[in-house]
mmCIF file of C-alpha atoms and ligand atoms in Angstrom:
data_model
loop_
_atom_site.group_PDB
_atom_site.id
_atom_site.type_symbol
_atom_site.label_atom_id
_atom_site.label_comp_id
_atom_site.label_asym_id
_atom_site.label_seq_id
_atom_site.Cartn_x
_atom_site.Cartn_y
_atom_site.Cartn_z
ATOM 1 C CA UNK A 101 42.527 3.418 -31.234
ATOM 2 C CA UNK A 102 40.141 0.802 -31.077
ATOM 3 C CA UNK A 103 39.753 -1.229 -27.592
ATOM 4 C CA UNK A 104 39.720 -5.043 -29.149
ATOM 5 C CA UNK A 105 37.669 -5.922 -26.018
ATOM 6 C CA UNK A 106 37.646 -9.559 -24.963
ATOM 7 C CA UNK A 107 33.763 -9.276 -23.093
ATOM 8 C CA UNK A 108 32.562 -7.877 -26.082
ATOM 9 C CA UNK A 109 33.457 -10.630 -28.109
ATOM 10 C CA UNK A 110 33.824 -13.438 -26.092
ATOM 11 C CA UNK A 111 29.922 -12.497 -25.129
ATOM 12 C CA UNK A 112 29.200 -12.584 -28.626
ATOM 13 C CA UNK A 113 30.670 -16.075 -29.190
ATOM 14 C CA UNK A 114 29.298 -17.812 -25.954
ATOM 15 C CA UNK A 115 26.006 -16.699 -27.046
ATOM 16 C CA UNK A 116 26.344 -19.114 -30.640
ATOM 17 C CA UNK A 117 27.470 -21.551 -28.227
ATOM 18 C CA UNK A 118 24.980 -21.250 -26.314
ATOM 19 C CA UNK A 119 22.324 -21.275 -28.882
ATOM 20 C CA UNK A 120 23.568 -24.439 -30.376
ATOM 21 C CA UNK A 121 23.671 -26.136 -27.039
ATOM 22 C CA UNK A 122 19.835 -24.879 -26.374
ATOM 23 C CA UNK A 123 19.068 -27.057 -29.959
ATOM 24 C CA UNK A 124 21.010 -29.984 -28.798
ATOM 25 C CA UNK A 125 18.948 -30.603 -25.414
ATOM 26 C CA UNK A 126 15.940 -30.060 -27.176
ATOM 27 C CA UNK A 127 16.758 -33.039 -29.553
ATOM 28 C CA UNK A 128 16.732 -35.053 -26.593
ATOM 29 C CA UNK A 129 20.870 -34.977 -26.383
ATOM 30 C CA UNK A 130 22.964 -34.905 -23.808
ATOM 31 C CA UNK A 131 24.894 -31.438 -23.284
ATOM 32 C CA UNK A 132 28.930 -31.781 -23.995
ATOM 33 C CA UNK A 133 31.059 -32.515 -20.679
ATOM 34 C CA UNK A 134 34.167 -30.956 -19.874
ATOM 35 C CA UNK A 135 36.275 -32.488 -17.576
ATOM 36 C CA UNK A 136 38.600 -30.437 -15.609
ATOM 37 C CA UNK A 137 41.248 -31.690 -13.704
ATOM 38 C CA UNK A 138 43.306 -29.666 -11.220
ATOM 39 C CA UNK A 139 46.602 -31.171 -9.145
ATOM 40 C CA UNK A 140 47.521 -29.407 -5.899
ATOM 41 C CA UNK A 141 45.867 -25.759 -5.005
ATOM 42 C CA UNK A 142 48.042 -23.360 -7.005
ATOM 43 C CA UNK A 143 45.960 -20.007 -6.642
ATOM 44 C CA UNK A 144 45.872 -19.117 -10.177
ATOM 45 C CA UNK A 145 45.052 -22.142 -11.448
ATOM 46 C CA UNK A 146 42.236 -22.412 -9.311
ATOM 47 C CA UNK A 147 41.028 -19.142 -10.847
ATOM 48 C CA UNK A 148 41.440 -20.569 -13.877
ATOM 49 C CA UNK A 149 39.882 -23.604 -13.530
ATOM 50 C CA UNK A 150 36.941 -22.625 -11.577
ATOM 51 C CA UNK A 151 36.025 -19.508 -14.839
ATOM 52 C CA UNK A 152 36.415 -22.634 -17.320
ATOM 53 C CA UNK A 153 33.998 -24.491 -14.627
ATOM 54 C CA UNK A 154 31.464 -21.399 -14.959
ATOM 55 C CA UNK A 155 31.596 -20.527 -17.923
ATOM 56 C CA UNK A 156 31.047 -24.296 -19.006
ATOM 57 C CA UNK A 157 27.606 -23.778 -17.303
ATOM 58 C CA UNK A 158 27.197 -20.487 -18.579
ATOM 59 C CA UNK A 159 26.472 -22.000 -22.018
ATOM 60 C CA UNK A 160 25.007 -25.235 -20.855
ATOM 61 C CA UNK A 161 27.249 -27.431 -20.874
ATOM 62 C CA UNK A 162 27.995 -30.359 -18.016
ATOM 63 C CA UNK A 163 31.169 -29.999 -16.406
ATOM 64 C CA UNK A 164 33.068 -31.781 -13.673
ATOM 65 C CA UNK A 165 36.162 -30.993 -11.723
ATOM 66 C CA UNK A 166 38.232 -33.775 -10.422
ATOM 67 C CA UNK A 167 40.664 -32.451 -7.837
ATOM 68 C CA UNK A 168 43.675 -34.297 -6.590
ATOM 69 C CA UNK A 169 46.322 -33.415 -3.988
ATOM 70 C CA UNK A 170 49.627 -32.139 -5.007
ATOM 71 C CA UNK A 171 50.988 -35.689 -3.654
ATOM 72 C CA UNK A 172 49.434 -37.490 -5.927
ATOM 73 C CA UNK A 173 51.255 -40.167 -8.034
ATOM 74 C CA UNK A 174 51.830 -39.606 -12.024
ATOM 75 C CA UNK A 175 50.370 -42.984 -12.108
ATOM 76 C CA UNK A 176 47.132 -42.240 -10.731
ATOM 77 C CA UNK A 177 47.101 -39.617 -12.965
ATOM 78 C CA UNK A 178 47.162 -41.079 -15.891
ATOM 79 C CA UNK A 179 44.708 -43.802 -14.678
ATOM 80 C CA UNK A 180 42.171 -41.177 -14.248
ATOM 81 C CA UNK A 181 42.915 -40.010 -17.755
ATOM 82 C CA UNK A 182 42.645 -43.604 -19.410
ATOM 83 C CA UNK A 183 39.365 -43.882 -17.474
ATOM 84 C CA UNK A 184 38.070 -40.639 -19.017
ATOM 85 C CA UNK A 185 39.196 -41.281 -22.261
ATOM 86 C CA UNK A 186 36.895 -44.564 -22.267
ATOM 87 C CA UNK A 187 33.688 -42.847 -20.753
ATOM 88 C CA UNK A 188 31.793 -42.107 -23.522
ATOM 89 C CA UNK A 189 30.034 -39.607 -21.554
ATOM 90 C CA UNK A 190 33.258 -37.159 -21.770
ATOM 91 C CA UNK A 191 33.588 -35.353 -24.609
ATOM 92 C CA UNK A 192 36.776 -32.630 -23.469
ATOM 93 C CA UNK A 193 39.504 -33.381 -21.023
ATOM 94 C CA UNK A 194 41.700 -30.883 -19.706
ATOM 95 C CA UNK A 195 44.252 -30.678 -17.207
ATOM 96 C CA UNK A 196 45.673 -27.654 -15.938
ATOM 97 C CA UNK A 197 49.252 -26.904 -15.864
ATOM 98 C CA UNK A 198 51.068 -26.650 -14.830
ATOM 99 C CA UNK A 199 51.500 -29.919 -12.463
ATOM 100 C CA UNK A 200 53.585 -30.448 -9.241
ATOM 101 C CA UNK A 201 57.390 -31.340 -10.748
ATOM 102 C CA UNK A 202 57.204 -35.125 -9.659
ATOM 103 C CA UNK A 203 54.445 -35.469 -12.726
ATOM 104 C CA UNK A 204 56.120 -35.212 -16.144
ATOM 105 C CA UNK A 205 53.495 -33.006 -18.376
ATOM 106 C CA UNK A 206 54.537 -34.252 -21.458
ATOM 107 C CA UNK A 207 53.325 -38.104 -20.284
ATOM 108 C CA UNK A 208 49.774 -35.995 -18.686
ATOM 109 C CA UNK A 209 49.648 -34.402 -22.524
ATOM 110 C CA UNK A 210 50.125 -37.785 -24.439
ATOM 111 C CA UNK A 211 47.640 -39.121 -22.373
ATOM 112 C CA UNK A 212 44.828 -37.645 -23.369
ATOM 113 C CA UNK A 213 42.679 -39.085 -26.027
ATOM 114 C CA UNK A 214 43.131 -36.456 -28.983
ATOM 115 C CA UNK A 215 40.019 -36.936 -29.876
ATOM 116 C CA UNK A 216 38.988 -35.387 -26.280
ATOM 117 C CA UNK A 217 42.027 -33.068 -26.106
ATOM 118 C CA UNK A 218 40.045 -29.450 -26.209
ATOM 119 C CA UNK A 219 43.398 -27.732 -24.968
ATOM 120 C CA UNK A 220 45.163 -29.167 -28.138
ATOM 121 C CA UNK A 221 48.302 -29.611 -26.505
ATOM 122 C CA UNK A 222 48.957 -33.140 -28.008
ATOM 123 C CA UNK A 223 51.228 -33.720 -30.466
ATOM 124 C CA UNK A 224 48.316 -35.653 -32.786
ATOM 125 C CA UNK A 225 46.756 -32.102 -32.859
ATOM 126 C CA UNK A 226 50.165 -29.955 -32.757
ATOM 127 C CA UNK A 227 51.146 -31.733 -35.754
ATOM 128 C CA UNK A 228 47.642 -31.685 -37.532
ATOM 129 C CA UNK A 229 47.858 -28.017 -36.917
ATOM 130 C CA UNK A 230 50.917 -27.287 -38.413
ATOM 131 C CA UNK A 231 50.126 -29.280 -41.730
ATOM 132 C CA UNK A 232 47.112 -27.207 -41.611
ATOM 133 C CA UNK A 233 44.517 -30.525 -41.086
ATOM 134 C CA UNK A 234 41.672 -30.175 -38.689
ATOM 135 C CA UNK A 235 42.604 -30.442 -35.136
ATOM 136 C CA UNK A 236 41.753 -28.827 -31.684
ATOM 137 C CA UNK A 237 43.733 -25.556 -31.519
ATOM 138 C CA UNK A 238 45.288 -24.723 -28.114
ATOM 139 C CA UNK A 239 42.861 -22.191 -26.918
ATOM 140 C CA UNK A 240 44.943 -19.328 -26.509
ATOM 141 C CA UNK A 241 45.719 -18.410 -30.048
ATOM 142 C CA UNK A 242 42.788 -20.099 -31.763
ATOM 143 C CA UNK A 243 40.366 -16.743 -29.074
ATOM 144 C CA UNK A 244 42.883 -14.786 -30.766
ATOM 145 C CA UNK A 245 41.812 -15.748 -33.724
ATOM 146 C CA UNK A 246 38.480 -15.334 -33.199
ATOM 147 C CA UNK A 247 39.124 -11.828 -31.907
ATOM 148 C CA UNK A 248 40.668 -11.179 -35.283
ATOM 149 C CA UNK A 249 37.969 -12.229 -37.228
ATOM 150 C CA UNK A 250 35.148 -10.527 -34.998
ATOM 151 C CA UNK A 251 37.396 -7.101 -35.696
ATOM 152 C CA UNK A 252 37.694 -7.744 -39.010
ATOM 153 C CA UNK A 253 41.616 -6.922 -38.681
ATOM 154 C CA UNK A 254 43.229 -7.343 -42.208
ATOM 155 C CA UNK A 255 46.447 -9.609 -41.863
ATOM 156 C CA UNK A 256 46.884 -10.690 -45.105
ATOM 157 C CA UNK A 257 50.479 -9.551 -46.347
ATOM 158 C CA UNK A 258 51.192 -7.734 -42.884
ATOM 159 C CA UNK A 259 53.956 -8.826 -41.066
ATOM 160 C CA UNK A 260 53.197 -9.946 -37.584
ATOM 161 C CA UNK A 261 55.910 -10.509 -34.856
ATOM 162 C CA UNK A 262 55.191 -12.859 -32.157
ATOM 163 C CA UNK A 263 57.275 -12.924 -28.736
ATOM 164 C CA UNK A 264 57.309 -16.099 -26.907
ATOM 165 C CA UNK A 265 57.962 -19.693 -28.323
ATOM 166 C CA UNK A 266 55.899 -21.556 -26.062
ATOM 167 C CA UNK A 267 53.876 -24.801 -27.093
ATOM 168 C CA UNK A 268 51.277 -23.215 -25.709
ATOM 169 C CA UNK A 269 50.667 -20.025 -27.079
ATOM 170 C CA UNK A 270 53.492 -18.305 -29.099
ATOM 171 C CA UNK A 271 54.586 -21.523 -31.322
ATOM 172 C CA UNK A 272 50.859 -21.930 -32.205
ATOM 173 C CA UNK A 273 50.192 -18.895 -32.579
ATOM 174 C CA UNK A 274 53.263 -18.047 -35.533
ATOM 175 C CA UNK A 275 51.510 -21.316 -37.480
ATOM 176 C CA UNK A 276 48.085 -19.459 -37.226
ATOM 177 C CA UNK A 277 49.429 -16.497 -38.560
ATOM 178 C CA UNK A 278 51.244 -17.640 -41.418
ATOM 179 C CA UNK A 279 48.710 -20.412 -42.174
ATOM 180 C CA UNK A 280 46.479 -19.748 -45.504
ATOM 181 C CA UNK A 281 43.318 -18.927 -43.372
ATOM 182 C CA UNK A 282 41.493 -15.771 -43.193
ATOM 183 C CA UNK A 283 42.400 -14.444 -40.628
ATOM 184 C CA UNK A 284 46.330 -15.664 -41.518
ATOM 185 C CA UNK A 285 48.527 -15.461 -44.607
ATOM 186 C CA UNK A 286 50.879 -12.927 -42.070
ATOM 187 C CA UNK A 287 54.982 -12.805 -42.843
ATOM 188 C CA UNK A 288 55.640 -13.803 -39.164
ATOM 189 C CA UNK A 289 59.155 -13.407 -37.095
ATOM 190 C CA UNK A 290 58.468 -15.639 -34.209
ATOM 191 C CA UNK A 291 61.360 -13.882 -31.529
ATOM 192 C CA UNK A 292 62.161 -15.668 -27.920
ATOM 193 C CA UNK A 293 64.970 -14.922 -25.458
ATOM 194 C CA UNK A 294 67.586 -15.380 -27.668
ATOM 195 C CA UNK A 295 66.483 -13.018 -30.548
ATOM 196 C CA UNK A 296 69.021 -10.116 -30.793
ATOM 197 C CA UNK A 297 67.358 -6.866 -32.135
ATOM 198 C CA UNK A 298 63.892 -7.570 -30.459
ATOM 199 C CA UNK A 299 63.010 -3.895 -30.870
ATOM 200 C CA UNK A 300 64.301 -3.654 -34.122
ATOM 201 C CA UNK A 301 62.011 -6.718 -35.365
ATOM 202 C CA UNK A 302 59.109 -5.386 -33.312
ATOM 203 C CA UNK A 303 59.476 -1.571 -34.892
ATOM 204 C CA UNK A 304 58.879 -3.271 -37.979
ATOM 205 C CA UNK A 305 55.311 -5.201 -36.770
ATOM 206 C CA UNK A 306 52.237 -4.352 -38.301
ATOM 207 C CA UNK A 307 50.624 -7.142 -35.841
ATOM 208 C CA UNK A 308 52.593 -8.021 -32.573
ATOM 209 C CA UNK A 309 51.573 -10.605 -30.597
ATOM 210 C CA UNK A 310 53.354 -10.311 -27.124
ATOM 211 C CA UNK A 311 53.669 -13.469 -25.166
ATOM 212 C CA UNK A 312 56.568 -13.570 -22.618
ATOM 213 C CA UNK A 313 55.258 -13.178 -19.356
ATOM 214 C CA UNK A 314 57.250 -10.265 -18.511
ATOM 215 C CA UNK A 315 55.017 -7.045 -17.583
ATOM 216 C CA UNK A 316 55.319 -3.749 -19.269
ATOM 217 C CA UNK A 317 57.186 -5.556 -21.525
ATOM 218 C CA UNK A 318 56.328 -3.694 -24.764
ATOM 219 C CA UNK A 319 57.021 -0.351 -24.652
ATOM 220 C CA UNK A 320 55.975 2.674 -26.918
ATOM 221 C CA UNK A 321 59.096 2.857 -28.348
ATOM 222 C CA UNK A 322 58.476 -0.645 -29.930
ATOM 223 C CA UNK A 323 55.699 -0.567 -31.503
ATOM 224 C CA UNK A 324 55.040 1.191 -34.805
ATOM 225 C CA UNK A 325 52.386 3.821 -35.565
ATOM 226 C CA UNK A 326 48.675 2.041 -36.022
ATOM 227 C CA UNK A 327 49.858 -1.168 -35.102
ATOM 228 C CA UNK A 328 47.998 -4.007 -33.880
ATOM 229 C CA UNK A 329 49.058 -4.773 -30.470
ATOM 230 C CA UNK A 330 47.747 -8.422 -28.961
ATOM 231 C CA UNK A 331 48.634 -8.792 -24.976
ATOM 232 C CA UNK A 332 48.945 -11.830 -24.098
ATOM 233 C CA UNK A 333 50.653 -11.777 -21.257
ATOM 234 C CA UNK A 334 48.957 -12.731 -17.476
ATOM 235 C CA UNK A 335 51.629 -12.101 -14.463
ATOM 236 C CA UNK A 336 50.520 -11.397 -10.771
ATOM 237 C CA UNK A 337 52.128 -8.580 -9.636
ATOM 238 C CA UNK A 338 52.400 -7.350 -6.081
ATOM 239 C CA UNK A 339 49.970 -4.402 -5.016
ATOM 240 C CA UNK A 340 49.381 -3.795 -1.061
ATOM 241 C CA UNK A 341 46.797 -1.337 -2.566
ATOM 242 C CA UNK A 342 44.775 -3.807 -4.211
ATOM 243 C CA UNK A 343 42.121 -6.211 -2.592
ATOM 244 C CA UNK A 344 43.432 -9.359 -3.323
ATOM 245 C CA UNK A 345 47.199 -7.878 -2.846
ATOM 246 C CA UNK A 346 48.129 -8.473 -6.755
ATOM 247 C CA UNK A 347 47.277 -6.622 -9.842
ATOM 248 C CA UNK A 348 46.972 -8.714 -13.018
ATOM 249 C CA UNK A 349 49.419 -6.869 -15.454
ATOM 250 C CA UNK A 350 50.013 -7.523 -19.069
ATOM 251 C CA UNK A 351 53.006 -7.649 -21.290
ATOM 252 C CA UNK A 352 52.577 -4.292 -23.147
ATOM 253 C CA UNK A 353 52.609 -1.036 -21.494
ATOM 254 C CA UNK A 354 49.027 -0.053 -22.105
ATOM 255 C CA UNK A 355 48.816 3.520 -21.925
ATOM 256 C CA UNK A 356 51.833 4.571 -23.407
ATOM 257 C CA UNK A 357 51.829 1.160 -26.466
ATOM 258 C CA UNK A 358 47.876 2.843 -26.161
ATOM 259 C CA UNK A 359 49.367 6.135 -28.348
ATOM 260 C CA UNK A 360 50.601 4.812 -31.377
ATOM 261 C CA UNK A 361 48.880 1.267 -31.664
ATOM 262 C CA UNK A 362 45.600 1.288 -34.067
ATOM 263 C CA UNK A 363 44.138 -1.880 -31.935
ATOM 264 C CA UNK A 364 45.036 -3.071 -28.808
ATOM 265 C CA UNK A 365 43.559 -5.633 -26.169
ATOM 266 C CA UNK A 366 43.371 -5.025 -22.852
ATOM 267 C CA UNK A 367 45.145 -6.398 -19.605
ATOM 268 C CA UNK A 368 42.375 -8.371 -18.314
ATOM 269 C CA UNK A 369 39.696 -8.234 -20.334
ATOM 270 C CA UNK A 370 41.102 -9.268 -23.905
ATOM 271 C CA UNK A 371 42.807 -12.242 -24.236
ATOM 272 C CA UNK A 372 42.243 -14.326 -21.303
ATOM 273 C CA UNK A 373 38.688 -14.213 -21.693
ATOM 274 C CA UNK A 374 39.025 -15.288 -25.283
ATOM 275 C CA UNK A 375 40.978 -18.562 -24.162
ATOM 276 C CA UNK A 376 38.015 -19.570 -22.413
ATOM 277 C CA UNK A 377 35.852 -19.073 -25.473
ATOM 278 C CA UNK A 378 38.884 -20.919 -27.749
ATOM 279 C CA UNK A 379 38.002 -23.995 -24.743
ATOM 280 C CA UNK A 380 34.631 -23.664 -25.092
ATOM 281 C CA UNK A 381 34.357 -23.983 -28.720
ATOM 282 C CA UNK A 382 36.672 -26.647 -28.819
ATOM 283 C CA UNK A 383 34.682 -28.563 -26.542
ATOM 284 C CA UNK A 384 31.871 -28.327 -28.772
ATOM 285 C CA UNK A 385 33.969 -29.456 -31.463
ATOM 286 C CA UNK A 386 34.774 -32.506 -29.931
ATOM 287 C CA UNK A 387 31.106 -33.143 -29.121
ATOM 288 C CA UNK A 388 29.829 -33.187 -32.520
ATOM 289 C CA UNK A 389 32.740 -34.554 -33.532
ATOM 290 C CA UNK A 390 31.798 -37.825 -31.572
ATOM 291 C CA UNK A 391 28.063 -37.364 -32.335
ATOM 292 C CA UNK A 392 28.984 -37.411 -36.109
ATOM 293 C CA UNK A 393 31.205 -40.683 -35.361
ATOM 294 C CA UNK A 394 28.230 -42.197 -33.549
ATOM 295 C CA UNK A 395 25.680 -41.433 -36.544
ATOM 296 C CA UNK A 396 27.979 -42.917 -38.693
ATOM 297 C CA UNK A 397 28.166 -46.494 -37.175
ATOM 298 C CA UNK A 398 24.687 -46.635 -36.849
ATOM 299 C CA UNK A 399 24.464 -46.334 -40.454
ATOM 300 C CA UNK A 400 27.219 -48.554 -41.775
ATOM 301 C CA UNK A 401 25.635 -51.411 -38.842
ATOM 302 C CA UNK A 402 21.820 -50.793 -40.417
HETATM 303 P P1 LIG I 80 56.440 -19.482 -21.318
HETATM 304 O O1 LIG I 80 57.127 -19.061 -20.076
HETATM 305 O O2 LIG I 80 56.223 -20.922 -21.602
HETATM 306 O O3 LIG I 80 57.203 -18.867 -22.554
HETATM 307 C C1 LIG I 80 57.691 -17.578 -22.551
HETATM 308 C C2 LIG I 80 58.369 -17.321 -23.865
HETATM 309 O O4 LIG I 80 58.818 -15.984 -23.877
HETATM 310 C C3 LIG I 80 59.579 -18.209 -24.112
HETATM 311 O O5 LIG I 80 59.489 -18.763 -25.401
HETATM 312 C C4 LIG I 80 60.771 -17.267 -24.033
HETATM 313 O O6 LIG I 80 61.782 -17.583 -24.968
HETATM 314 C C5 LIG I 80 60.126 -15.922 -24.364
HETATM 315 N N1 LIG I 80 60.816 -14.816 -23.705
HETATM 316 C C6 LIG I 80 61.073 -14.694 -22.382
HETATM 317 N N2 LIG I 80 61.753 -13.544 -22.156
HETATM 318 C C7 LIG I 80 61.905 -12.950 -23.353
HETATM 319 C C8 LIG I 80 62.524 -11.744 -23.775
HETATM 320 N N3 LIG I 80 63.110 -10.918 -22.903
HETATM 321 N N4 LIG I 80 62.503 -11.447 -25.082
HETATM 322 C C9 LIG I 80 61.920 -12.270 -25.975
HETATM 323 N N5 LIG I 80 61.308 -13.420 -25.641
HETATM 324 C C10 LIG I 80 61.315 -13.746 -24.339
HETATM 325 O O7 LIG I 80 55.103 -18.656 -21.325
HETATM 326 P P2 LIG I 80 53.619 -18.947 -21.926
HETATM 327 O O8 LIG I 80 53.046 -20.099 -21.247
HETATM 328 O O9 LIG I 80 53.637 -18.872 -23.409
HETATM 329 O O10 LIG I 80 52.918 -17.626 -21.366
HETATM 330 C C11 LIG I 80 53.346 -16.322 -21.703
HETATM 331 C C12 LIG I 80 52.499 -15.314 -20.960
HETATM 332 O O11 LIG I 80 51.148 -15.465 -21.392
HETATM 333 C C13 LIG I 80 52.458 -15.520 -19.443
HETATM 334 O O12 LIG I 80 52.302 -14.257 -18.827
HETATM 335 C C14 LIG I 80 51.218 -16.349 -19.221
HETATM 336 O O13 LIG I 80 50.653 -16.180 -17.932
HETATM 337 C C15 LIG I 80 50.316 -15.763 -20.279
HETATM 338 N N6 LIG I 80 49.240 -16.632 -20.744
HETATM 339 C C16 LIG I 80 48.047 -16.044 -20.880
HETATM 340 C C17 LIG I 80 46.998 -16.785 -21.374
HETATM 341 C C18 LIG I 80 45.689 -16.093 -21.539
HETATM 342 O O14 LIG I 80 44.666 -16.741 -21.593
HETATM 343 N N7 LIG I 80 45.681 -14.769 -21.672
HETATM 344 C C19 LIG I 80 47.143 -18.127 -21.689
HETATM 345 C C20 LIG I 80 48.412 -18.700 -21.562
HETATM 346 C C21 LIG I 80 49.455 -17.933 -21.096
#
């Protein structure tokens, strides 16, 4: 079985990152900005927010965290957003979710300039994706992606199942998959909480793509022989053994799924780490993206 191991790769894609960023200072540029924005104290997203933070500087790139209280108003929200989305200085703005229930995340979402929206979460870029036109890719699926391609994992013709509809990861994630890419062209079942025969459907996976949130989830008995088995899932679960008093578990059952699949990622170090490589690339993206814009006003003005 081969250990599809998020360090390895996400490593090996920070590093181009990095590279590129090292050539864009020495022209005299300005680095790409993130812009992270977290509401309230949530101890997970903090995690989050504060690896996007480092790994941002990691590869050179400025980033700044605006923190609000869990109080705050939707409407200064989405002031700060408007504000961002006019500083020229910002290239990606992300805010992480999920927000306190008196803020409606769809208005947060819509917000954001999709020209700056590195999560792709809009609906500009949702749409764009599914039509198959360049847009950000939510982060999530398009690490997966990359972990595909840096395997080399043949998907062409295979039939992947993905469980878990969210706009997040599992809805993006099906258009990936059966999208004429090269690291797509998959028969895909997308399955959610109302799919009957889950195991049935999952038996028949040459890819599956597991995405619930529910730990242990995916069992050996699931899974066919040499499979490709992509754990997506991130839960807390209680441990009075462990130092922090949780254990971050997956949604496959890695030792036993570990027996029959062919490739499988690891619960952490596979997918979560690619997400932040998904972000950082995207962030990139939406640098030159704006350079390129730039370059080309100056020319059609001289
Ligand atoms: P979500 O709660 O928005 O969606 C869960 C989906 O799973 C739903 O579509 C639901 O229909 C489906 N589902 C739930 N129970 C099911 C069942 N018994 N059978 C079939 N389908 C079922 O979740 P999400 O935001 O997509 O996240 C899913 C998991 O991935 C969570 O554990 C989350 O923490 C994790 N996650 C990890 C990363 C990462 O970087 N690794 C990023 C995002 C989310």
């Amino acid at each position: 079985m081969i250990l599809l191991d998020g360090r390895v790769v996400s490593a090996a894609v920070k590093e181009i990152i990095k590279t590129e960023t090292i050539s864009i200072v020495a022209n005299n540029q300005r680095p790409p900005h993130l812009v992270a924005i977290l509401v309230g104290n949530n101890g997970a997203s903090e995690t989050y927010v504060a690896s996007k933070v480092k790994n941002c500087e990691e590869v050179g790139f400025q980033s700044s965290l605006i923190r609000f209280d869990s109080t705050i108003s939707e409407k200064i929200l989405l002031d700060k957003i408007k504000e961002l989305n006019e500083d020229n200085t910002v290239d990606g703005i992300l805010v992480q979710l999920p927000l306190p229930k008196t803020i409606a995340e769809s208005k947060v979402i819509e917000a954001i300039a999709p020209s700056k929206d590195v999560d792709g979460f809009h609906p500009i870029n949702a749409g764009k994706l599914v039509q198959g036109l360049p847009a950000f890719i939510p982060a999530t699926p398009y690490g997966i992606m990359l972990m595909l391609e840096y395997y080399k994992i043949d998907t062409k013709g295979k039939h992947a199942v993905v469980i878990g509809r969210s706009n997040i990861v599992g809805r993006p994630m099906s258009i990936l998959l059966s999208s004429n890419l090269p690291y797509g062209n998959c028969t895909v079942t997308l399955c959610h909480s109302h799919t009957p025969n889950l195991k049935e459907i999952c038996l028949q996976g040459d890819i599956i793509v597991a995405a619930l949130g529910k730990p242990g989830f995916v069992k050996e008995d699931m899974v066919k022989e040499g499979a490709v088995i992509i754990d997506v899932g991130i839960t807390r679960v209680e441990d009075a053994t462990a130092k922090k008093g949780f254990r971050i578990k997956g949604d496959v059952a890695f030792d036993e799924v570990s027996r029959k699949a062919s490739a499988l990622t690891p619960v952490p170090g596979g997918v979560g780490l690619m997400t932040i490589a998904g972000l950082l690339k995207n962030t990139l993206l939406a640098y030159q993206n704006k350079m390129k814009a730039k370059e080309e006003t100056y020319h059609k003005e001289h």
